[in-house]
Structures are given as structure tokens and as C-alpha cells.
Coordinates of C-alpha atoms in Angstrom, one line a residue:
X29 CA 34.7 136.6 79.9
X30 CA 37.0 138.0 77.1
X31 CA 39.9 135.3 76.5
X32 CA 42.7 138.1 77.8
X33 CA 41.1 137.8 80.8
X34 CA 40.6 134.7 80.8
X35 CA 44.2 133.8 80.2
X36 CA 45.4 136.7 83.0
X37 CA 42.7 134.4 85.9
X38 CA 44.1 131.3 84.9
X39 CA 47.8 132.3 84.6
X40 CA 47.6 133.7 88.0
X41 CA 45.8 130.9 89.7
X42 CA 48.6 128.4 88.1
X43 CA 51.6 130.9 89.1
X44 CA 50.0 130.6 92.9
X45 CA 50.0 126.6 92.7
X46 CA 53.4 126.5 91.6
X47 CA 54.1 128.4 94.8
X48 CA 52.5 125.1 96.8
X49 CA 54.6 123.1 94.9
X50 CA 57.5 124.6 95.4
X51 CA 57.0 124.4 99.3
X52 CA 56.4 120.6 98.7
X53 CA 59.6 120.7 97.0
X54 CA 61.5 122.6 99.4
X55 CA 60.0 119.8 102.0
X56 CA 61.3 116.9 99.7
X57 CA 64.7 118.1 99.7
X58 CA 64.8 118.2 103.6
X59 CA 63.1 114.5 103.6
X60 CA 66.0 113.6 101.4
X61 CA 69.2 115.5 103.6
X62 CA 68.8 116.4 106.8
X63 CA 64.9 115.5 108.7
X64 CA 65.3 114.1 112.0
X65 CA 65.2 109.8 111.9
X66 CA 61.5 110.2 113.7
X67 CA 60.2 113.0 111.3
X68 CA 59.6 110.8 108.2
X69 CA 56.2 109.6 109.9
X70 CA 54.7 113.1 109.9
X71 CA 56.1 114.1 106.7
X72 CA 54.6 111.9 105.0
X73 CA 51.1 113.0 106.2
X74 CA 52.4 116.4 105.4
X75 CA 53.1 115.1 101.5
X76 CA 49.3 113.5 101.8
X77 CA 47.7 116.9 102.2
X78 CA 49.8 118.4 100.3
X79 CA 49.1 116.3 97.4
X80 CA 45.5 117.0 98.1
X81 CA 45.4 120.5 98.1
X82 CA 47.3 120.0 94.8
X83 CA 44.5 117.9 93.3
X84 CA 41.7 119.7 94.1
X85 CA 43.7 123.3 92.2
X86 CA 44.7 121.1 89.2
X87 CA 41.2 120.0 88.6
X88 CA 39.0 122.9 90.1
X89 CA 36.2 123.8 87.3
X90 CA 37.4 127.3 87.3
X91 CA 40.4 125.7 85.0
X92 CA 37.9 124.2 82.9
X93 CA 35.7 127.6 82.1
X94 CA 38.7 129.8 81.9
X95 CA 40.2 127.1 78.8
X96 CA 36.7 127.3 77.7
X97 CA 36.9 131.1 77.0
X98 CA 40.3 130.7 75.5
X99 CA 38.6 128.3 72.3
X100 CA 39.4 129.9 69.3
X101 CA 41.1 132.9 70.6
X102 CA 43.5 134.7 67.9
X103 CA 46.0 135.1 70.2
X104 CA 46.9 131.6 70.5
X105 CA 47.0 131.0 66.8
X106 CA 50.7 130.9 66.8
X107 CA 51.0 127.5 68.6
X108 CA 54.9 128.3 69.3
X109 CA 53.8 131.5 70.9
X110 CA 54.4 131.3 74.9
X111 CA 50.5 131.9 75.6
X112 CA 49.8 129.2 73.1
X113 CA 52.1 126.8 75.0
X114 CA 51.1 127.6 78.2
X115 CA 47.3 127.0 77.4
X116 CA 48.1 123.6 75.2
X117 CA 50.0 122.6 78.7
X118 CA 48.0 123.4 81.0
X119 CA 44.7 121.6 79.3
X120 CA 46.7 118.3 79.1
X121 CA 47.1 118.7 82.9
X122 CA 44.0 119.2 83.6
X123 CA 42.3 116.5 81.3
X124 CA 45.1 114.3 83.1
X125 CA 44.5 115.3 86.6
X126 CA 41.4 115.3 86.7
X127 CA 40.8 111.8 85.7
X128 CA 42.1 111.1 88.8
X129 CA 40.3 110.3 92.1
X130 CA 41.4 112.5 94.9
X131 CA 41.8 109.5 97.0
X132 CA 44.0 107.5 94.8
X133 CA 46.1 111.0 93.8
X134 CA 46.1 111.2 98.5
X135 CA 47.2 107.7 98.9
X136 CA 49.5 107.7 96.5
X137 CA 51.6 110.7 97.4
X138 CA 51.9 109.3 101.1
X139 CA 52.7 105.8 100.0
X140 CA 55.4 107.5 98.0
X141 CA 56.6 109.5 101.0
X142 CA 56.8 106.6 103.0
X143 CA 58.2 104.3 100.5
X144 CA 60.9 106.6 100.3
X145 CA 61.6 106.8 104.0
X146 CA 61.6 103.2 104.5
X147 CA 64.1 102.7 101.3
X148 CA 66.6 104.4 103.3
X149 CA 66.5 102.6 106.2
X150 CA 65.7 99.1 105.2
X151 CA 68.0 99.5 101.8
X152 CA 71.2 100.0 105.1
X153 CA 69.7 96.7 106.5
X154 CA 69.3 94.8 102.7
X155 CA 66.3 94.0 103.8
X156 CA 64.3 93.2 100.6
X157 CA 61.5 91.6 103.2
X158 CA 60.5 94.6 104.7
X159 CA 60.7 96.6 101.8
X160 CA 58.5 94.7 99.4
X161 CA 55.4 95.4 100.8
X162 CA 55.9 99.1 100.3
X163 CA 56.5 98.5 97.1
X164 CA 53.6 96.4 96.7
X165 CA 51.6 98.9 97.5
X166 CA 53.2 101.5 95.6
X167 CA 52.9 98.9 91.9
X168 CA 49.3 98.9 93.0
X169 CA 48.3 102.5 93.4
X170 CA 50.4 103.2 90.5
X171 CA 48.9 100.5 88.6
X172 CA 45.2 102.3 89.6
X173 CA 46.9 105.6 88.5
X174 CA 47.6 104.6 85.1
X175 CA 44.1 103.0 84.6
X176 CA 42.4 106.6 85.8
X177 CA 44.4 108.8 83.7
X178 CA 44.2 106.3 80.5
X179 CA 46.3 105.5 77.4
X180 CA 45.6 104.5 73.8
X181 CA 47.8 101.0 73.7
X182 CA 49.3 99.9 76.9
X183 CA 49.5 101.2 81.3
X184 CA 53.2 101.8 80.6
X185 CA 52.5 104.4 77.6
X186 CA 50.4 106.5 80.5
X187 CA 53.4 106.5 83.4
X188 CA 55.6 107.3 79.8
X189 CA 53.6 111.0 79.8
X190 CA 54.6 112.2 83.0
X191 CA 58.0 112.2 82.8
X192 CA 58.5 112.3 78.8
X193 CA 55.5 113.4 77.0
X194 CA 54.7 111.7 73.6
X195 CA 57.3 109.1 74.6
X196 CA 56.0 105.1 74.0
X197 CA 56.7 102.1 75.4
X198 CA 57.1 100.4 72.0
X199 CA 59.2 102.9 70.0
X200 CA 61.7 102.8 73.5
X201 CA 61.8 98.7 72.8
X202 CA 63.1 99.1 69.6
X203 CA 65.5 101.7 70.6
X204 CA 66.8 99.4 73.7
X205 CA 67.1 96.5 71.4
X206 CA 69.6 98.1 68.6
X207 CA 71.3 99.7 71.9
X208 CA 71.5 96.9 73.7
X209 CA 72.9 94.4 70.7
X210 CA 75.5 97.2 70.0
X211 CA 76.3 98.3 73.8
X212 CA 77.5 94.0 74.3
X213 CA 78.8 93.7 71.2
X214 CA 81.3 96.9 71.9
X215 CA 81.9 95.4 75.4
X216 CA 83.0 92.5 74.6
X217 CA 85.5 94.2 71.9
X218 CA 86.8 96.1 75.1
X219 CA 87.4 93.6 77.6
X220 CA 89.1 91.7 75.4
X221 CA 91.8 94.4 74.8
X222 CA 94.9 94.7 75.8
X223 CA 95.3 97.5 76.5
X224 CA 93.4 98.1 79.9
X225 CA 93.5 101.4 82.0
X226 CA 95.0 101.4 85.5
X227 CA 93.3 99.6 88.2
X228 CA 92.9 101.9 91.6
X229 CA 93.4 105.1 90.8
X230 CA 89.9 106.1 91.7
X231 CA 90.0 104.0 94.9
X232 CA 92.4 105.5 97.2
X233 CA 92.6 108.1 100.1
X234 CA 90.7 110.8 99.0
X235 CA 89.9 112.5 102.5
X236 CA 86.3 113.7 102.5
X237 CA 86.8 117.8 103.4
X238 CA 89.0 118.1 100.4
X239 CA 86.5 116.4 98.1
X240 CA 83.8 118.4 99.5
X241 CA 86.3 121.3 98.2
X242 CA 86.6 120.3 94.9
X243 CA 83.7 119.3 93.9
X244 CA 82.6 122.6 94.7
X245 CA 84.9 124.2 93.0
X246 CA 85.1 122.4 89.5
X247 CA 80.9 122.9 89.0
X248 CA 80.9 126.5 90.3
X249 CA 83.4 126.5 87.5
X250 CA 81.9 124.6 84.5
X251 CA 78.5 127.1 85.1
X252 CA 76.8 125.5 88.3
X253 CA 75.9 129.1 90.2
X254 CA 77.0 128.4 93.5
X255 CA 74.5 131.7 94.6
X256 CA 71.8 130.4 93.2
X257 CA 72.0 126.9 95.3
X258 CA 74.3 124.4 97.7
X259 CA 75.5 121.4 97.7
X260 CA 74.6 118.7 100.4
X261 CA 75.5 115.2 100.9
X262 CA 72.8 112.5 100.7
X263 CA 71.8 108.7 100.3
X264 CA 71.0 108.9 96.6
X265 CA 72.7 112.0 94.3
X266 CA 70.2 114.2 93.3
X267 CA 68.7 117.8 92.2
X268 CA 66.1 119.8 92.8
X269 CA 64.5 123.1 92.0
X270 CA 62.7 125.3 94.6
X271 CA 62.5 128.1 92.3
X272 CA 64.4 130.8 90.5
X273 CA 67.1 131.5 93.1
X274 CA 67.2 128.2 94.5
X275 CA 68.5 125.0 92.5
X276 CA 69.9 122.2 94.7
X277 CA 72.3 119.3 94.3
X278 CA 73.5 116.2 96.5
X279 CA 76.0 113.9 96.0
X280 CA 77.8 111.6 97.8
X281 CA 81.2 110.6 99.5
X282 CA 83.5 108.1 100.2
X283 CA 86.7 108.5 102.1
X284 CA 88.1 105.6 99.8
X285 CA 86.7 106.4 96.6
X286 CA 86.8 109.5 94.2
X287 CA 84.2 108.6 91.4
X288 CA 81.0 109.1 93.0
X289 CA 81.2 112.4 94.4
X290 CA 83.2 113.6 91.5
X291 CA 80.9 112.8 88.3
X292 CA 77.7 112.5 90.7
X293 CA 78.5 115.9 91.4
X294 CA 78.7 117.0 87.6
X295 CA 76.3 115.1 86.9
X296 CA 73.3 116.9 89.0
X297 CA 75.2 120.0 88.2
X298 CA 74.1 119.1 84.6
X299 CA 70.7 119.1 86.0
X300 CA 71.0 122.1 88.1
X301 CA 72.7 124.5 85.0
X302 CA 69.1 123.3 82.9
X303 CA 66.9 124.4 85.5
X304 CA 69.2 127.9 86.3
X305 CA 68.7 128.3 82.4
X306 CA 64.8 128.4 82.2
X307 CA 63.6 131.5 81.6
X308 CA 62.6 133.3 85.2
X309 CA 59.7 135.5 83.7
X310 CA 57.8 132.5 82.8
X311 CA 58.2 131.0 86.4
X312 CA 55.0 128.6 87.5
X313 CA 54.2 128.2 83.8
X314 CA 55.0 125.6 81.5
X315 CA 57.0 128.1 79.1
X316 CA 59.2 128.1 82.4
X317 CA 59.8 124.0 83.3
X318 CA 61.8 121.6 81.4
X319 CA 60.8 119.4 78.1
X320 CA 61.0 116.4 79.8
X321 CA 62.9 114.2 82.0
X322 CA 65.0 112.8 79.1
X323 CA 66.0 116.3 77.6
X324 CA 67.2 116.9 81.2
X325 CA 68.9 113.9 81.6
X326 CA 70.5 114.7 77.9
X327 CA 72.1 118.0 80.0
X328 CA 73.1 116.0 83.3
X329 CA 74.7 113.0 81.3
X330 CA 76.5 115.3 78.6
X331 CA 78.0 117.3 81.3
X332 CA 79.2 114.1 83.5
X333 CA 80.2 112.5 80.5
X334 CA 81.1 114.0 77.0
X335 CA 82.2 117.2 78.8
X336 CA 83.6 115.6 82.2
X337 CA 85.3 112.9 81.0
X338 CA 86.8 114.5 78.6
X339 CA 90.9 115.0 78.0
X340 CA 90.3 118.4 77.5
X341 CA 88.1 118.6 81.0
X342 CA 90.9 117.1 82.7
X343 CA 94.0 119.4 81.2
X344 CA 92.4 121.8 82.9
X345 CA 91.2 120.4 85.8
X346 CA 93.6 117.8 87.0
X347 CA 96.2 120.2 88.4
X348 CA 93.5 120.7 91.2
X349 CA 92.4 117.2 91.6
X350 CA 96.5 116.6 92.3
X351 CA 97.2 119.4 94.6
X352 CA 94.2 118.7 96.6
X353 CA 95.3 114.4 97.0
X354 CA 98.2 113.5 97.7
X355 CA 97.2 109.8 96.5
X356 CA 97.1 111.2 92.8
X357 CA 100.9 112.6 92.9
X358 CA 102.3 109.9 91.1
X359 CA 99.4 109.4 88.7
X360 CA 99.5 110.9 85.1
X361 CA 97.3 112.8 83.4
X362 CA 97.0 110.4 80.9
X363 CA 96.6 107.7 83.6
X364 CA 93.9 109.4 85.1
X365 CA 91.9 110.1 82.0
X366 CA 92.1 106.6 81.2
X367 CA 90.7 105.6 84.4
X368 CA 88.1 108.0 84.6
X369 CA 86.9 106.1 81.3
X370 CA 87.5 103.0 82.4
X371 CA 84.8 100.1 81.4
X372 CA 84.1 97.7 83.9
X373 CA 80.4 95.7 84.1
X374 CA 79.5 96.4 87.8
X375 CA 76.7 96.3 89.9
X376 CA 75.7 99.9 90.7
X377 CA 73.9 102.2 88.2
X378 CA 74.9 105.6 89.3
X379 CA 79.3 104.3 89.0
X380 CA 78.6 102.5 86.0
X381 CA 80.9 103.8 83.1
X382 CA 79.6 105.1 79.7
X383 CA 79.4 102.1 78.0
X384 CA 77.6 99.8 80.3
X385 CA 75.2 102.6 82.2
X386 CA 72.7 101.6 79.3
X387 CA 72.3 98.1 79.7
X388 CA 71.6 99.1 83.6
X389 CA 68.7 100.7 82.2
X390 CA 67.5 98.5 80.0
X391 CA 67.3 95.7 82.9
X392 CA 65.3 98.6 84.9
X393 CA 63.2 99.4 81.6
X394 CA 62.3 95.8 80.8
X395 CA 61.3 95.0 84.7
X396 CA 59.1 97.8 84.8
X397 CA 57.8 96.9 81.2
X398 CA 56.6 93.1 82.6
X399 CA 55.8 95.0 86.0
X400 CA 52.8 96.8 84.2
X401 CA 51.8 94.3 81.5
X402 CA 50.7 91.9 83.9
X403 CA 53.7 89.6 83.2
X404 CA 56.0 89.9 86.7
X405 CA 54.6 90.9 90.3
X406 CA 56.8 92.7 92.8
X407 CA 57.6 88.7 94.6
X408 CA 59.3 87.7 91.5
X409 CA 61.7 91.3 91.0
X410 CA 65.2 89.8 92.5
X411 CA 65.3 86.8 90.8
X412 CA 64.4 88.3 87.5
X413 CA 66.8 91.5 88.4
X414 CA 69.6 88.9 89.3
X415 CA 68.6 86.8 85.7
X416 CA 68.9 90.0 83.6
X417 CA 72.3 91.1 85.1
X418 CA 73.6 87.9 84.4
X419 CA 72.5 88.1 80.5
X420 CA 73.5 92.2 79.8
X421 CA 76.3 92.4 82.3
X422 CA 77.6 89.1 83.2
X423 CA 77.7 89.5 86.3
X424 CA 74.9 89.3 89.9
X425 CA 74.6 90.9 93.1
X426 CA 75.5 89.1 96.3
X427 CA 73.1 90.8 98.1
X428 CA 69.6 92.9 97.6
X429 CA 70.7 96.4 98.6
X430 CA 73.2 96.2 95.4
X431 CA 70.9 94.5 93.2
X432 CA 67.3 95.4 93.1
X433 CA 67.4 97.7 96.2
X434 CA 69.8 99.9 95.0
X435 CA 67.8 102.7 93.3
X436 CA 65.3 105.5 95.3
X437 CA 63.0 105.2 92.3
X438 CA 61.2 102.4 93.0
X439 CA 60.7 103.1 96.4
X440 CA 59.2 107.0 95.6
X441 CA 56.8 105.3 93.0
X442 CA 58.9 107.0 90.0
X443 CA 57.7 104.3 87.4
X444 CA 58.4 105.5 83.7
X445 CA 61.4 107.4 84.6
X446 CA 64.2 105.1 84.3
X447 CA 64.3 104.9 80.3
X448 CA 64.4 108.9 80.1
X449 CA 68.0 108.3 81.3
X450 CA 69.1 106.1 78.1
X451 CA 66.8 108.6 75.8
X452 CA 69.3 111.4 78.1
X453 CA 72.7 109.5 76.3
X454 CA 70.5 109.7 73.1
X455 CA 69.9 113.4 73.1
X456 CA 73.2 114.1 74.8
X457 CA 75.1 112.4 71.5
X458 CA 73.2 114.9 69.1
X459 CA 73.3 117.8 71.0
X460 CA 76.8 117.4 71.5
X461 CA 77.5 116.9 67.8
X462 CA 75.3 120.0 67.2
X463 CA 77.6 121.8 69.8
X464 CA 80.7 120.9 68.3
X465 CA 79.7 121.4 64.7
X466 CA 78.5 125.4 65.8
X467 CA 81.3 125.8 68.1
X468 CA 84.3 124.0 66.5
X469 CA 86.9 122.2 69.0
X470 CA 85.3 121.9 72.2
X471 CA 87.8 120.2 73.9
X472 CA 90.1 122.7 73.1
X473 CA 87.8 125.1 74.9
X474 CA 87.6 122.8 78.1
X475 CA 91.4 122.5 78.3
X476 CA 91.5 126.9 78.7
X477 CA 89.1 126.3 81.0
X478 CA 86.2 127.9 78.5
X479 CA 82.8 126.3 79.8
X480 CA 80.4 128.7 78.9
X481 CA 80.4 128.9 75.5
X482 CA 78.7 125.5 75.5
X483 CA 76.7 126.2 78.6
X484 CA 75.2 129.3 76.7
X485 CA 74.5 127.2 73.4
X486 CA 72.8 124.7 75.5
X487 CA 70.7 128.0 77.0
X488 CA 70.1 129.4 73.6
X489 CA 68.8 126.1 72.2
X490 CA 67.4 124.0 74.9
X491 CA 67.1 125.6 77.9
X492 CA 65.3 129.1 76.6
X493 CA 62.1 126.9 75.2
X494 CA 60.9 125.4 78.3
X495 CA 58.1 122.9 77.3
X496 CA 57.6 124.7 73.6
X497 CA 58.3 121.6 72.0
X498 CA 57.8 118.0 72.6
X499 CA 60.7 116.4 73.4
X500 CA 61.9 114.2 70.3
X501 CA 60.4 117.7 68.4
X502 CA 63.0 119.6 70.6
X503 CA 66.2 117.6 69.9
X504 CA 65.1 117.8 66.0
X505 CA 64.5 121.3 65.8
X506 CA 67.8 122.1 67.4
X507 CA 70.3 119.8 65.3
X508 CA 68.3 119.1 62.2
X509 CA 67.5 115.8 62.2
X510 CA 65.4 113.0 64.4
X511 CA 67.2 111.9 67.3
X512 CA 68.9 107.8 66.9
X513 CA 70.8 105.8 69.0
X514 CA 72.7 105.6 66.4
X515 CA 74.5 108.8 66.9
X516 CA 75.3 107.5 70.2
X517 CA 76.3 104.2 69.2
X518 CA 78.5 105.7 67.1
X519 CA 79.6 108.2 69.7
X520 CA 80.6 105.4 72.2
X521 CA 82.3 103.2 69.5
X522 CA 84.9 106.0 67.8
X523 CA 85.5 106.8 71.8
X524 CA 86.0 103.9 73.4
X525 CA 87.5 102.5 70.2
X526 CA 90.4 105.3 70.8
X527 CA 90.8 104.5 74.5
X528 CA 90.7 100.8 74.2
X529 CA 92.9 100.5 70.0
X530 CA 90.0 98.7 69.2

């Protein structure tokens, strides 16, 4: 077989699995928003075959012989070229996948499905005793999964690769350590200041249809295409991509407090704007998917935070916010951007300000870390959750469904993913600088109301590459120089350091 034709087979039979997917990804949103309370059982058999029609495509022998005609073509000799991309993908899938037993790749996949489904329920009850054997189960199979796939140094470096390819588990230790030093030290610089932000603001009568409204309104403004997706309310914020066409987010709502529907909302905008971005024509191919999960987290935590916390973001915006709740009318602009950056250690991840959302991570990064080297079993996870929020934070849940029940990851078997939030703030500090430094004032932009011309640098330099780079390569290529905590360190200190006179 001539490798053009070789390529054309194999292209085609990948475009018509991402179709499958796509359908199983349709079916996860519905799982996650609106499936009757007695579907979950069947769904989750659905996920099961599913996940084995999936298998057996990713490691059918055609994919094998049609990557064994494409050896040596010429036309992959430019390794940036889309072709050459594409093929370098898909070969790492398939070595991946099919190292995999069908069975475990089966059980897993339903033991996700139903870990998921019982989170939501048993997470209302806080009932950490009927949870943890789901959860058993899933640190088992996923424990099997990382043995059948393989790494070079440690189980942790292969759950690493599916989320954030070339990432390592050692290399993200040093960078949590420097973080986590600095992150305390600045914390404890701003508590002890005097000058505090408002209490409250956030937590008043904010009735629910008018934040429905303008949470709507503010990403369909920032870049989120409204005609391309929806909005629905759910459990645990999230986004989703069916395909080109169809982007989702969720977020959720409380009558008594603004922040969570607010910057949850931005937030999987972020996510939403990254996926809208991809280019369509390479749809079902790795040219057309994201970097990683930590380059998309840079897009959904830059747009929450640098962007929509911004004073600029909020010149513009706050006129709405105020004609739309009555509880603001005596609240000042300045007030409200003070409170909107307010740092306060607290229990929940997803409301945790800027400062502190790290050290969340860290405590979720170092669990998993001893979870997988053999050094902590799923029995001993609330005491040593409780333990860690005591030493970052200072502070320990009351009860389980705030402390080490509080996150869907867990219970959908999403083990590696936590830390590509914290490498997210590390990206999102570059590429903001980057922005800033090719754009000039950006804040001056938000306060006219001017969103896209970051949106369509962002498009231009991340979003138009799909998976051409590795990650880390990604962020360097674009701003010139090797990602660092640093850059965010330095970010949240001249920030905060304003805010806070410190």
C-alpha cells in the first residue's frame, strides 16, 4: 500500500471513531445534567460497551499495518507538518491502547460510570462509607491500568500521559514545593494586613433567574459562542465538547451566593472558547484536540482569573451585575473588585481564591502521589485529606462531603488530572505576560469592553496548533522562554501585593 493511502485509510477509520466518541460524550453530558434518578444503572452498561467498541478500533491491527506503510514516508519528514502530527499521535495511542486488556479498559469505564453516579448521591448524604468502596475499586482498576500501559520510573508518570503528555511526577514535586513555600509565605503576608476587603458582598440575595441572565450574558460577551453551545446547571461545573457546533458548559447556583456561578461560569467558558478555537478541518484528528489538560486549564483559569477578576473586567461589567441585583446598589466598584479578589483559606476547591486554589491542589496532588506509590490506601484518605488542610490551609472540614468528597474526579477515576490545574496557573501567568507584552494594556481593552483581541491571540498561538507541540514545548514556543512558577509567583505577589499594601 503506498503511504498516501495509507494515511487517507487510517485518517478515515480515526475520523469515524471520533464520531463514537462523540456520542459517548454527548451521553456523559446528559449523565452529568438531566438523566432520570433510575437511568444511571443502565448508563453505565451503556459507557461499558461503549468503552469496548472503543478498545477494540484503537487497537485493531489495521492501525498497526497502515503506520507500518507510513515508515519513512517523505511526507512526514516535516514533524510540525499536520500529517506528521497526526501519525506521531496516533502511534502513541495505539502503543498505549493496546497494552491494555479489553476487560480491564470494560471494567473500568463502567466502574467510572458508576462511581460517578454514586458520588452524586452519596456526596448529598456525606456518606464517605458508601462511597469508598467505589472508589476502592476504581484505585484498583486504575492501579491495573497503569501497570498494562507502563512507565519508565513510577505508576503515577503513566496516569501523568493521559491528561498531560511528557508531564512527570518528579519535575511536578519540585514545582509544588517552590509553589507551595511561596503560596504560604504570601498568605500569611495577607492575612496579616490591614487592609482587608469587604466581608458579604458575594453572599447576598442574588435571585437565581437573574443570575442565569447574566452569566449568560457576560461569556457570550467575552467570546463564549452562545450558537455553538448552552449553558445548564449541574452538581460539579463543567465543559464538554460534542464536536464542532457543540461546546457545553455547566455551572452552578446559589440563591445566596454570587461567586460560583459567576467565575464557575467564566471559568468553563475558558474551556469552551479553547475548544471553539480548534481548527474544524482537522476534526477527529489530533491536529484538531487540545495540547493537554493543563494548556486548557491555562485558558479556563486565565479567563476566570487574570481576565475576570480583573478592574478593567469589572469597569465594564459591573453596571450589569448592579442593575440586575438589587443587593449590589450600595456596593462600589472598587468594593466589589476587592471582594471578588478577596483571600480567604476555605474548604472548597472550585470558590477558593487565587492565592490559595494551589495549595488545594497540591493536597490533591500529593494524595494521589502516596495513593499510587503504595504509601496510602483509599481507608486512610480523610484523615490524611483532613492532616494536609490543616498544614497548607490551616483549616479542616467538619464533615466528608466538604473535605475529601467534595471533588467528581475521584469518583470518575480521573487520577493524574488534578495537578494539570496548578500547571493551568503556570501557563496562564506566561501566556498572559506574552499577551500583554504583544497587545499593550489589556485591562484597558477589558474596561471598552474589547475581549477579542486577546481571545484571537490565544487562537493564533494556542488554540490553532491542536496537539502540534507537547505541552511545556507549546507554552515555550509561544512566549520565548520555558514555563516557571516563577512567573506566577511573581504574578500573584505584585497582585495581591497591590490589593492587600503589602
Amino acid at each position: 500500500m503506498k503511504p498516501e493511502d495509507a494515511y487517507a485509510e487510517l485518517r478515515r477509520f480515526q475520523i469515524e471513531t471520533a464520531y463514537y466518541q462523540s456520542l459517548g460524550a454527548l451521553a456523559s453530558w446528559d449523565q452529568r445534567t438531566y438523566i432520570p434518578r433510575k437511568g444511571h444503572e443502565h448508563r453505565a452498561r451503556q459507557f461499558a460497551a461503549l468503552a469496548q467498541l472503543l478498545h477494540r478500533r484503537r487497537t485493531s491491527p489495521r492501525i498497526g499495518e497502515w503506520l507500518d506503510a507510513l515508515e519513512g514516508a517523505s511526507f512526514l519528514s516535516d514533524e510540525t507538518a499536520p500529517e506528521a502530527v497526526n501519525v506521531r499521535e496516533w502511534r502513541r495511542a495505539y502503543e498505549r491502547s493496546r497494552r491494555v486488556p479489553e476487560e480491564l479498559a470494560v471494567a473500568l469505564a463502567q466502574a467510572q460510570s458508576e462511581g460517578e453516579s454514586a458520588w452524586e448521591e452519596l456526596r448529598r448524604l456525606d456518606d464517605w462509607k458508601g462511597f469508598k468502596p467505589y472508589l476502592e475499586r476504581l484505585v484498583a482498576l486504575t492501579r491495573e491500568y497503569a501497570e498494562a500501559v507502563g512507565y519508565e520510573t513510577e505508576a503515577y508518570d503513566a496516569l501523568l500521559e493521559d491528561y498531560e503528555p511528557g508531564e512527570r511526577a518528579a519535575r511536578l514535586q519540585e514545582m509544588f514545593a517552590v509553589l507551595g513555600r511561596d503560596s504560604q509565605r504570601l498568605l500569611e503576608a495577607v492575612m496579616g494586613s490591614p487592609f482587608q476587603p469587604p466581608e458579604g458582598v458575594l453572599n447576598r440575595d442574588y435571585p437565581l433567574d437573574a443570575q442565569v441572565r447574566v452569566v449568560r450574558e457576560i461569556v457570550g460577551r467575552i467570546g463564549y459562542d452562545l450558537e455553538a453551545g448552552r449553558i445548564d446547571p449541574t452538581t460539579h461545573p463543567f465543559e464538554l465538547s460534542v464536536g464542532p457546533g457543540d461546546v457545553r458548559i455547566t455551572t452552578r447556583y446559589y440563591p445566596d451566593y454570587l461567586g460560583a456561578a459567576l467565575f464557575g461560569g467564566i471559568h468553563e467558558a475558558g474551556h469552551a472558547m479553547y475548544e471553539q478555537g480548534l481548527p474544524a478541518e482537522h476534526w477527529g484528528t489530533p491536529m484538531g484536540e487540545a495540547a493537554g489538560m493543563g494548556v486548557h486549564e491555562s485558558q479556563s483559569r486565565l479567563w476566570e482569573n487574570a481576565v475576570g477578576r480583573s478592574l478593567g473586567f469589572w469597569e465594564h461589567f459591573y453596571p450589569l451585575l448592579q442593575g440586575s441585583f438589587d443587593s449590589l446598589s450600595g456596593v462600589s466598584l472598587a468594593s466589589f473588585h476587592r471582594a471578588v479578589n478577596a483571600v480567604r483559606p476555605s474548604l472548597i476547591r472550585v470558590e477558593a481564591d487565587e492565592l490559595t486554589y494551589n495549595l488545594h491542589i497540591q493536597v490533591r496532588f500529593e494524595l494521589e502521589l502516596a495513593l499510587f506509590r503504595g504509601q496510602l490506601e483509599v481507608a486512610d484518605l480523610p484523615e490524611a485529606w483532613n492532616a494536609k488542610y490543616r498544614e497548607y490551609l490551616g483549616i479542616e472540614p467538619k464533615n466528608y462531603k466538604d473535605g475529601v468528597m467534595q471533588d467528581v474526579h475521584w469518583a470518575a477515576g480521573l487520577f493524574g488530572y488534578f495537578p494539570t490545574y496548578t500547571l493551568g496557573n503556570v501557563y496562564a501567568a506566561e501566556l498572559y505576560r506574552a499577551a500583554s507584552n504583544a497587545l499593550g494594556d489589556l485591562e484597558g481593552r477589558f474596561a471598552r469592553g474589547q475581549f477579542a483581541p486577546l481571545l484571537n491571540w490565544l487562537r493564533e498561538n494556542i488554540h490553532a496548533h491542536g496537539r502540534r507541540y507537547l505541552p511545556r514545548r507549546l507554552i515555550e514556543q509561544v512566549t520565548g522562554r520555558e514555563p516557571s512558577a516563577k512567573t506566577l509567583t511573581a504574578y500573584l505577589k505584585e497582585k495581591f501585593g497591590n490589593l492587600y499594601r503589602i
